[in-house]
mmCIF file of C-alpha atoms in Angstrom:
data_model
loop_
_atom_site.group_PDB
_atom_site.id
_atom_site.type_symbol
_atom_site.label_atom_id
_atom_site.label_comp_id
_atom_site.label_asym_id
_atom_site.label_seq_id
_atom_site.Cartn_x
_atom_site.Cartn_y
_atom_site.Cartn_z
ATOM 1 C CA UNK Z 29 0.000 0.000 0.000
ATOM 2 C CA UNK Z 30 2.642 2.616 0.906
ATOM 3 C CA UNK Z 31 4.128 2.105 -2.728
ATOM 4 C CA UNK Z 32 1.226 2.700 -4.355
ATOM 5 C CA UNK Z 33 0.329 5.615 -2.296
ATOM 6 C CA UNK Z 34 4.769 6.753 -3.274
ATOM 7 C CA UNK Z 35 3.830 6.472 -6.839
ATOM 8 C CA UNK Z 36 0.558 8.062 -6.827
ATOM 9 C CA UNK Z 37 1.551 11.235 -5.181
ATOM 10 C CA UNK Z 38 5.253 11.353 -7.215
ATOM 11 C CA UNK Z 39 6.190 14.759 -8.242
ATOM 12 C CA UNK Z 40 9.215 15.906 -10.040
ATOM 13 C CA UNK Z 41 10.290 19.191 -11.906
ATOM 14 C CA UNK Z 42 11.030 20.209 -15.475
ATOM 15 C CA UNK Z 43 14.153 22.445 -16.163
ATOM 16 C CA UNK Z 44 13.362 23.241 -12.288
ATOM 17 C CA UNK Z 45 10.520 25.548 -13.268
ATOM 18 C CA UNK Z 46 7.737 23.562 -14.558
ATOM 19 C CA UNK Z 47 6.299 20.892 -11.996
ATOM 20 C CA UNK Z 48 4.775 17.952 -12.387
ATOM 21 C CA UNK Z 49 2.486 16.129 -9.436
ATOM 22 C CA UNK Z 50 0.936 12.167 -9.930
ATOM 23 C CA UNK Z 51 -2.252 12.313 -8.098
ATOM 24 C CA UNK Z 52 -4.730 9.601 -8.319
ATOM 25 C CA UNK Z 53 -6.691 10.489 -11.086
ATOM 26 C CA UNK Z 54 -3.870 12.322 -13.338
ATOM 27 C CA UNK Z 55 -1.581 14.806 -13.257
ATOM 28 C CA UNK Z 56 -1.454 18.583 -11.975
ATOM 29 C CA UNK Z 57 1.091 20.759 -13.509
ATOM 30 C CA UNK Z 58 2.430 24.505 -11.582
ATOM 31 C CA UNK Z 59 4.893 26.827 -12.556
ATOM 32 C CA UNK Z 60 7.801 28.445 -10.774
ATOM 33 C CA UNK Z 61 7.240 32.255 -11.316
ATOM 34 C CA UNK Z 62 9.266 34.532 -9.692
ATOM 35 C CA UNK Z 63 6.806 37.538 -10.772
ATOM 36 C CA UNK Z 64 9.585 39.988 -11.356
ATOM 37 C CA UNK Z 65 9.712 40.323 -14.653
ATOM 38 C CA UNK Z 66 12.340 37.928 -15.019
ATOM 39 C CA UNK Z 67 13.084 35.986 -18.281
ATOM 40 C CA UNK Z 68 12.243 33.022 -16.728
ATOM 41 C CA UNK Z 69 8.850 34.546 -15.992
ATOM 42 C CA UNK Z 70 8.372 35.623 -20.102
ATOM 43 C CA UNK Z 71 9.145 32.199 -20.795
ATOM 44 C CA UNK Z 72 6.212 30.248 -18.376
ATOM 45 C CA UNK Z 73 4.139 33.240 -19.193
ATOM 46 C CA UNK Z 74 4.279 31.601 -22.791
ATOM 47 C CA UNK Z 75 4.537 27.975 -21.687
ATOM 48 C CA UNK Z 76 1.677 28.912 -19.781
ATOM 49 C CA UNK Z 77 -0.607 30.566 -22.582
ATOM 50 C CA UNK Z 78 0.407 27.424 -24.860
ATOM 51 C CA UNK Z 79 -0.693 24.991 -22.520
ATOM 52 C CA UNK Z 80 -4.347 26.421 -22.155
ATOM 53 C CA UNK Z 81 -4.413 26.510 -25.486
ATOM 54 C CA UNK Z 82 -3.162 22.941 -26.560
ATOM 55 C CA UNK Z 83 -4.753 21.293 -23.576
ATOM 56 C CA UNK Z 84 -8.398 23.777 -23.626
ATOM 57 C CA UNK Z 85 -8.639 23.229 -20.264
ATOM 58 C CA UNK Z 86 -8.781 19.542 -20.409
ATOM 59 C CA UNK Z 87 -7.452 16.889 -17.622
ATOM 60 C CA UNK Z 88 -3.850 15.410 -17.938
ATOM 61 C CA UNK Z 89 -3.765 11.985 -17.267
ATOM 62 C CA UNK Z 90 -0.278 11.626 -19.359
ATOM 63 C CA UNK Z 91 2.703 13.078 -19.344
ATOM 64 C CA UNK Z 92 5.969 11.826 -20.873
ATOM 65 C CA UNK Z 93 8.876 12.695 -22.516
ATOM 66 C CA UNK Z 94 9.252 12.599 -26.127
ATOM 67 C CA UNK Z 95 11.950 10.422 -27.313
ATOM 68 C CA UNK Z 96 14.111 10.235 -30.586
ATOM 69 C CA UNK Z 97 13.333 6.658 -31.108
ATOM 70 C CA UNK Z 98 9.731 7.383 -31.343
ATOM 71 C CA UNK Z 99 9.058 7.430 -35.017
ATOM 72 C CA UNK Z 100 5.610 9.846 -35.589
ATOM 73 C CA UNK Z 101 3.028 8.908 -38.124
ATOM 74 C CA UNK Z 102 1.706 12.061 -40.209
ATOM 75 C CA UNK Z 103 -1.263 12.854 -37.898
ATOM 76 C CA UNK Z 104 1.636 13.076 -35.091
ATOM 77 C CA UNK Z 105 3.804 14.722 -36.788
ATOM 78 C CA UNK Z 106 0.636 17.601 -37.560
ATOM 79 C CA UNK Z 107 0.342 18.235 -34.343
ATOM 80 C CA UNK Z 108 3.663 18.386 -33.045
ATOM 81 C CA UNK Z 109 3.794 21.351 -35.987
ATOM 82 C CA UNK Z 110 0.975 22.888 -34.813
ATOM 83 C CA UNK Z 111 1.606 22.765 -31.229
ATOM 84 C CA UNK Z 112 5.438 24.368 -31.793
ATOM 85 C CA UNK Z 113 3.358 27.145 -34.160
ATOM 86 C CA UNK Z 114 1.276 27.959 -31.073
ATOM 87 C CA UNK Z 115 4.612 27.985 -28.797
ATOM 88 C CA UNK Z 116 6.276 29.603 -31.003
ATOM 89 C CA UNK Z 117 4.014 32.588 -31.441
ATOM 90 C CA UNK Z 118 3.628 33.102 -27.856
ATOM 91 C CA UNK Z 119 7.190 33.345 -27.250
ATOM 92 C CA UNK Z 120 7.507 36.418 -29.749
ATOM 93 C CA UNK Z 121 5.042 38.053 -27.800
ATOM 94 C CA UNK Z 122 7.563 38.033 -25.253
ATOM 95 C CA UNK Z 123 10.169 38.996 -26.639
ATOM 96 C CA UNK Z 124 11.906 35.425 -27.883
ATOM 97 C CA UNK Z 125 12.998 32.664 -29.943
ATOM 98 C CA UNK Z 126 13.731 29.123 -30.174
ATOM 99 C CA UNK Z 127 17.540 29.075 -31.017
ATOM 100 C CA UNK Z 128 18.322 25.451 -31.065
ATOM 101 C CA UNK Z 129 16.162 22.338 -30.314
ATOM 102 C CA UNK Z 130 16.550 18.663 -28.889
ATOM 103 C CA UNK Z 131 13.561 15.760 -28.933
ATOM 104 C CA UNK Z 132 14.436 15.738 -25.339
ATOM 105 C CA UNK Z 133 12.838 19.437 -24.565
ATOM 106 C CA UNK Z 134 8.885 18.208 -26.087
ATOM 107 C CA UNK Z 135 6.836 16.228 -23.295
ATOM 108 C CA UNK Z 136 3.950 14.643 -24.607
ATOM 109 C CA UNK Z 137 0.667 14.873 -22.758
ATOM 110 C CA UNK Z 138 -1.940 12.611 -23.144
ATOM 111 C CA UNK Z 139 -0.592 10.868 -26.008
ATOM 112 C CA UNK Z 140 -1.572 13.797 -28.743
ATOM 113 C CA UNK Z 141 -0.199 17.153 -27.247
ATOM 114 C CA UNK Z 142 3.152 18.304 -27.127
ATOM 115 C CA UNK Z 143 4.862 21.497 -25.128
ATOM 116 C CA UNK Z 144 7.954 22.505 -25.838
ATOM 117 C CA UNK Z 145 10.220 23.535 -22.134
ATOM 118 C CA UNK Z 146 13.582 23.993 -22.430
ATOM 119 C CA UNK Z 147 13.834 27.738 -21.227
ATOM 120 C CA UNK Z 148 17.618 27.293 -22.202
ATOM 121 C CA UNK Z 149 17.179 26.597 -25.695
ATOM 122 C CA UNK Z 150 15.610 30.114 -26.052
ATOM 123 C CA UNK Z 151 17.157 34.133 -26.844
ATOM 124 C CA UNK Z 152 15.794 37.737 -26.822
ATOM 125 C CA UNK Z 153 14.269 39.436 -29.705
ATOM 126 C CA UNK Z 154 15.290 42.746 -30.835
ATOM 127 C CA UNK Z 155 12.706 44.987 -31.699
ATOM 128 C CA UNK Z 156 14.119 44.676 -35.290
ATOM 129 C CA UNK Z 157 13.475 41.274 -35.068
ATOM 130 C CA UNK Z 158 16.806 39.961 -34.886
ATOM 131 C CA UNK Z 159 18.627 37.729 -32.522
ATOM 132 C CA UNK Z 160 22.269 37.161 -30.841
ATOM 133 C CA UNK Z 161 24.143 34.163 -30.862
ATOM 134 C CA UNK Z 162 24.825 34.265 -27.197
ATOM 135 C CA UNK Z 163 28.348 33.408 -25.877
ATOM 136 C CA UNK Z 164 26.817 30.544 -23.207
ATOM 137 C CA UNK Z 165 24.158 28.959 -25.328
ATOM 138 C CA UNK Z 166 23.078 25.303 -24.225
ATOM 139 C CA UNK Z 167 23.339 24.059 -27.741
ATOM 140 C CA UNK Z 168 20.333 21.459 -28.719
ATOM 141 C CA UNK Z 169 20.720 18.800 -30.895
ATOM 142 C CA UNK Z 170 19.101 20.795 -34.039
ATOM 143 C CA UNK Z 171 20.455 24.110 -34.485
ATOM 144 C CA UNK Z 172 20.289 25.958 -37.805
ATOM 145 C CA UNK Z 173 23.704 25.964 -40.161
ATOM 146 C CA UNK Z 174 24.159 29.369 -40.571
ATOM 147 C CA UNK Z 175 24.335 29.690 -36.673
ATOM 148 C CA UNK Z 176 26.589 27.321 -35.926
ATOM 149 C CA UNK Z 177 29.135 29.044 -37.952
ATOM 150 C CA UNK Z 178 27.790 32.756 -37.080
ATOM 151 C CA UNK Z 179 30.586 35.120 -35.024
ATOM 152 C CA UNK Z 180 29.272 35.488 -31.569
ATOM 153 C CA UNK Z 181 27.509 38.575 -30.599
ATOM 154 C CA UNK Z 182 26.447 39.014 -34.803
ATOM 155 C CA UNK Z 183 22.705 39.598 -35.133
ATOM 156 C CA UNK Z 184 21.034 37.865 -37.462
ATOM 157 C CA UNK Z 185 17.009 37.525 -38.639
ATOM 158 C CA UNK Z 186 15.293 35.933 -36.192
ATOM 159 C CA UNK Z 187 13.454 33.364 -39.042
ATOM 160 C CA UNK Z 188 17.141 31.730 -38.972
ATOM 161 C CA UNK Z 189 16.640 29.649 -35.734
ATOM 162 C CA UNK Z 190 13.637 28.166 -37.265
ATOM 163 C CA UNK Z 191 15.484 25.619 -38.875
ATOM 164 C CA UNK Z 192 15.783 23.373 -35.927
ATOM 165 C CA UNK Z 193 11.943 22.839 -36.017
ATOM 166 C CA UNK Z 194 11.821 21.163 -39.549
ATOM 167 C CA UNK Z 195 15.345 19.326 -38.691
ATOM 168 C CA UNK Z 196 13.076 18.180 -35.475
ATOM 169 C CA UNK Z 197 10.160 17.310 -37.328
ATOM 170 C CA UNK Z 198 12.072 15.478 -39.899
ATOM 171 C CA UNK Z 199 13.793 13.084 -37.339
ATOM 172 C CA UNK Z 200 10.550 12.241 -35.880
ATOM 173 C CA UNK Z 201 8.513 11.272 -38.548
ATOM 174 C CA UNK Z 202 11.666 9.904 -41.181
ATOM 175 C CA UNK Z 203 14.556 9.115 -38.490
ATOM 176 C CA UNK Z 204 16.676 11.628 -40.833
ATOM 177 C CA UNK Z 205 17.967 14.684 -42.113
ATOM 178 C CA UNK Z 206 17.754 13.464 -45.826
ATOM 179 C CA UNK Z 207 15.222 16.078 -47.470
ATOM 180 C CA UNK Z 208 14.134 14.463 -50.275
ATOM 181 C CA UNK Z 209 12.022 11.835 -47.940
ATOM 182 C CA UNK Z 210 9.782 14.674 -47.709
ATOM 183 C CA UNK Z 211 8.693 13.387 -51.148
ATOM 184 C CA UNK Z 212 6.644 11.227 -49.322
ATOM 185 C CA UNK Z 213 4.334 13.839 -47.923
ATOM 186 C CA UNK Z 214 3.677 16.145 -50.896
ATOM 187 C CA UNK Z 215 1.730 18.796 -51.235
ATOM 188 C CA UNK Z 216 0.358 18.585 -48.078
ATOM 189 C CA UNK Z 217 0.250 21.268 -45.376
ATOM 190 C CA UNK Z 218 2.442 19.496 -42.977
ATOM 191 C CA UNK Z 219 5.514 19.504 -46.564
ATOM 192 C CA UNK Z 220 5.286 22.759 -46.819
ATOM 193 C CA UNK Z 221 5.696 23.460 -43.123
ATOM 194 C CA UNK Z 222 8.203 21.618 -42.885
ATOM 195 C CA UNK Z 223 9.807 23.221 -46.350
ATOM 196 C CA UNK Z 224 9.759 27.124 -45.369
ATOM 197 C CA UNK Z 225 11.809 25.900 -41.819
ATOM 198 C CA UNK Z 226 14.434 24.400 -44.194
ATOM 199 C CA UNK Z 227 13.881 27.110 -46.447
ATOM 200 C CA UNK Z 228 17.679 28.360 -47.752
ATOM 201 C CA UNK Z 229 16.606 31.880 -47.581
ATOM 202 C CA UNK Z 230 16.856 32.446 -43.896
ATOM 203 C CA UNK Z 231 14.049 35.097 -43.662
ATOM 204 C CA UNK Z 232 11.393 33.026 -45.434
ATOM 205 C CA UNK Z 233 11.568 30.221 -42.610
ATOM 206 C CA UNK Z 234 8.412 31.107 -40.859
ATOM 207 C CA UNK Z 235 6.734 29.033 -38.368
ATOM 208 C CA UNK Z 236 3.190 29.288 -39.663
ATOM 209 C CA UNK Z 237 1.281 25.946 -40.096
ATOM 210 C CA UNK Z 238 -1.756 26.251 -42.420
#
């Protein structure tokens, strides 16, 4: 009985700022706000926003961690698109964007809805709409080409960074990088998603899924 009751009431944290509780009937998730203003604060602010709007105020009864091994069928791999576009978009309106990108940072909630919440993979902004390569950047897995080779401290349009979410989505529903698999989906909204982010002209890579 006392095992049962451990594993019922297990709680753990997420990047130490998003926390996760097991109760008996699902799964309660708070956020660590410091309500100063803070950049940790823009970033659940958007978490936050994304979450009501992926979840619409449903129950979680599921949350795991998305892994690279776990090949996505198109109707997956639509969502995971869509749910990025609505992270995405709320991160702008504070004032950031996703710089690089690992499988590890999306946790999937009851099987079909996926938050991105790796604070660490985001930057700032400028009001010209063009971002930094920081100096102490935790590097994901995905990170667009032009940035890896980019000067530190050289500002560049913030539609580069981009990138990493069509490298993502690739891996996850083709296991690779190789382009021309996306044959496979043609003309069909999630292709040309996935397209624009690998667009070579860095300013056309827009996260917009249609």
């Amino acid at each position: 009985m006392l095992n049962i009751y451990i594993y019922i009431n297990m709680s753990y944290s997420i990047q130490g700022i998003i926390n996760v509780k097991r109760l008996e009937n699902g799964y309660t998730i708070t956020l660590s706000k410091t309500n100063m203003g803070s950049d940790q604060d823009k970033f659940l602010n958007a978490f936050e926003k994304t979450m009501q709007e992926v979840l619409e105020d449903g129950p979680i009864y599921d949350i795991v961690r998305l892994k690279p091994e776990n090949e996505l069928n198109y109707q997956e791999g639509e969502m995971l698109a869509k749910h990025l576009t609505v992270m995405v978009s709320h991160l702008l309106l504070e004032g950031f964007a996703i710089y690089s990108l690992s499988v590890e940072d999306i946790y999937v909630i009851n099987n079909s809805k996926y938050l991105f919440t790796n604070p660490e993979r985001c930057v700032p902004v400028t009001p010209a709409k063009r971002i930094i390569q920081p100096t102490n950047h935790a590097r994901g897995t995905y990170i667009a080409p032009e940035l890896v080779s980019l000067p530190s401290r050289t500002p560049i349009d913030r539609a580069t960074s981009n990138w990493c979410i069509g490298a993502l989505l690739m891996q996850m529903l083709f296991q690779s990088q190789d382009q021309s698999k996306l044959l496979q989906i043609k003309e069909t909204s999630l292709y040309y998603f996935i397209a624009r982010c690998l667009d070579k002209n860095v300013e056309l890579r827009e996260v917009l899924y249609m």
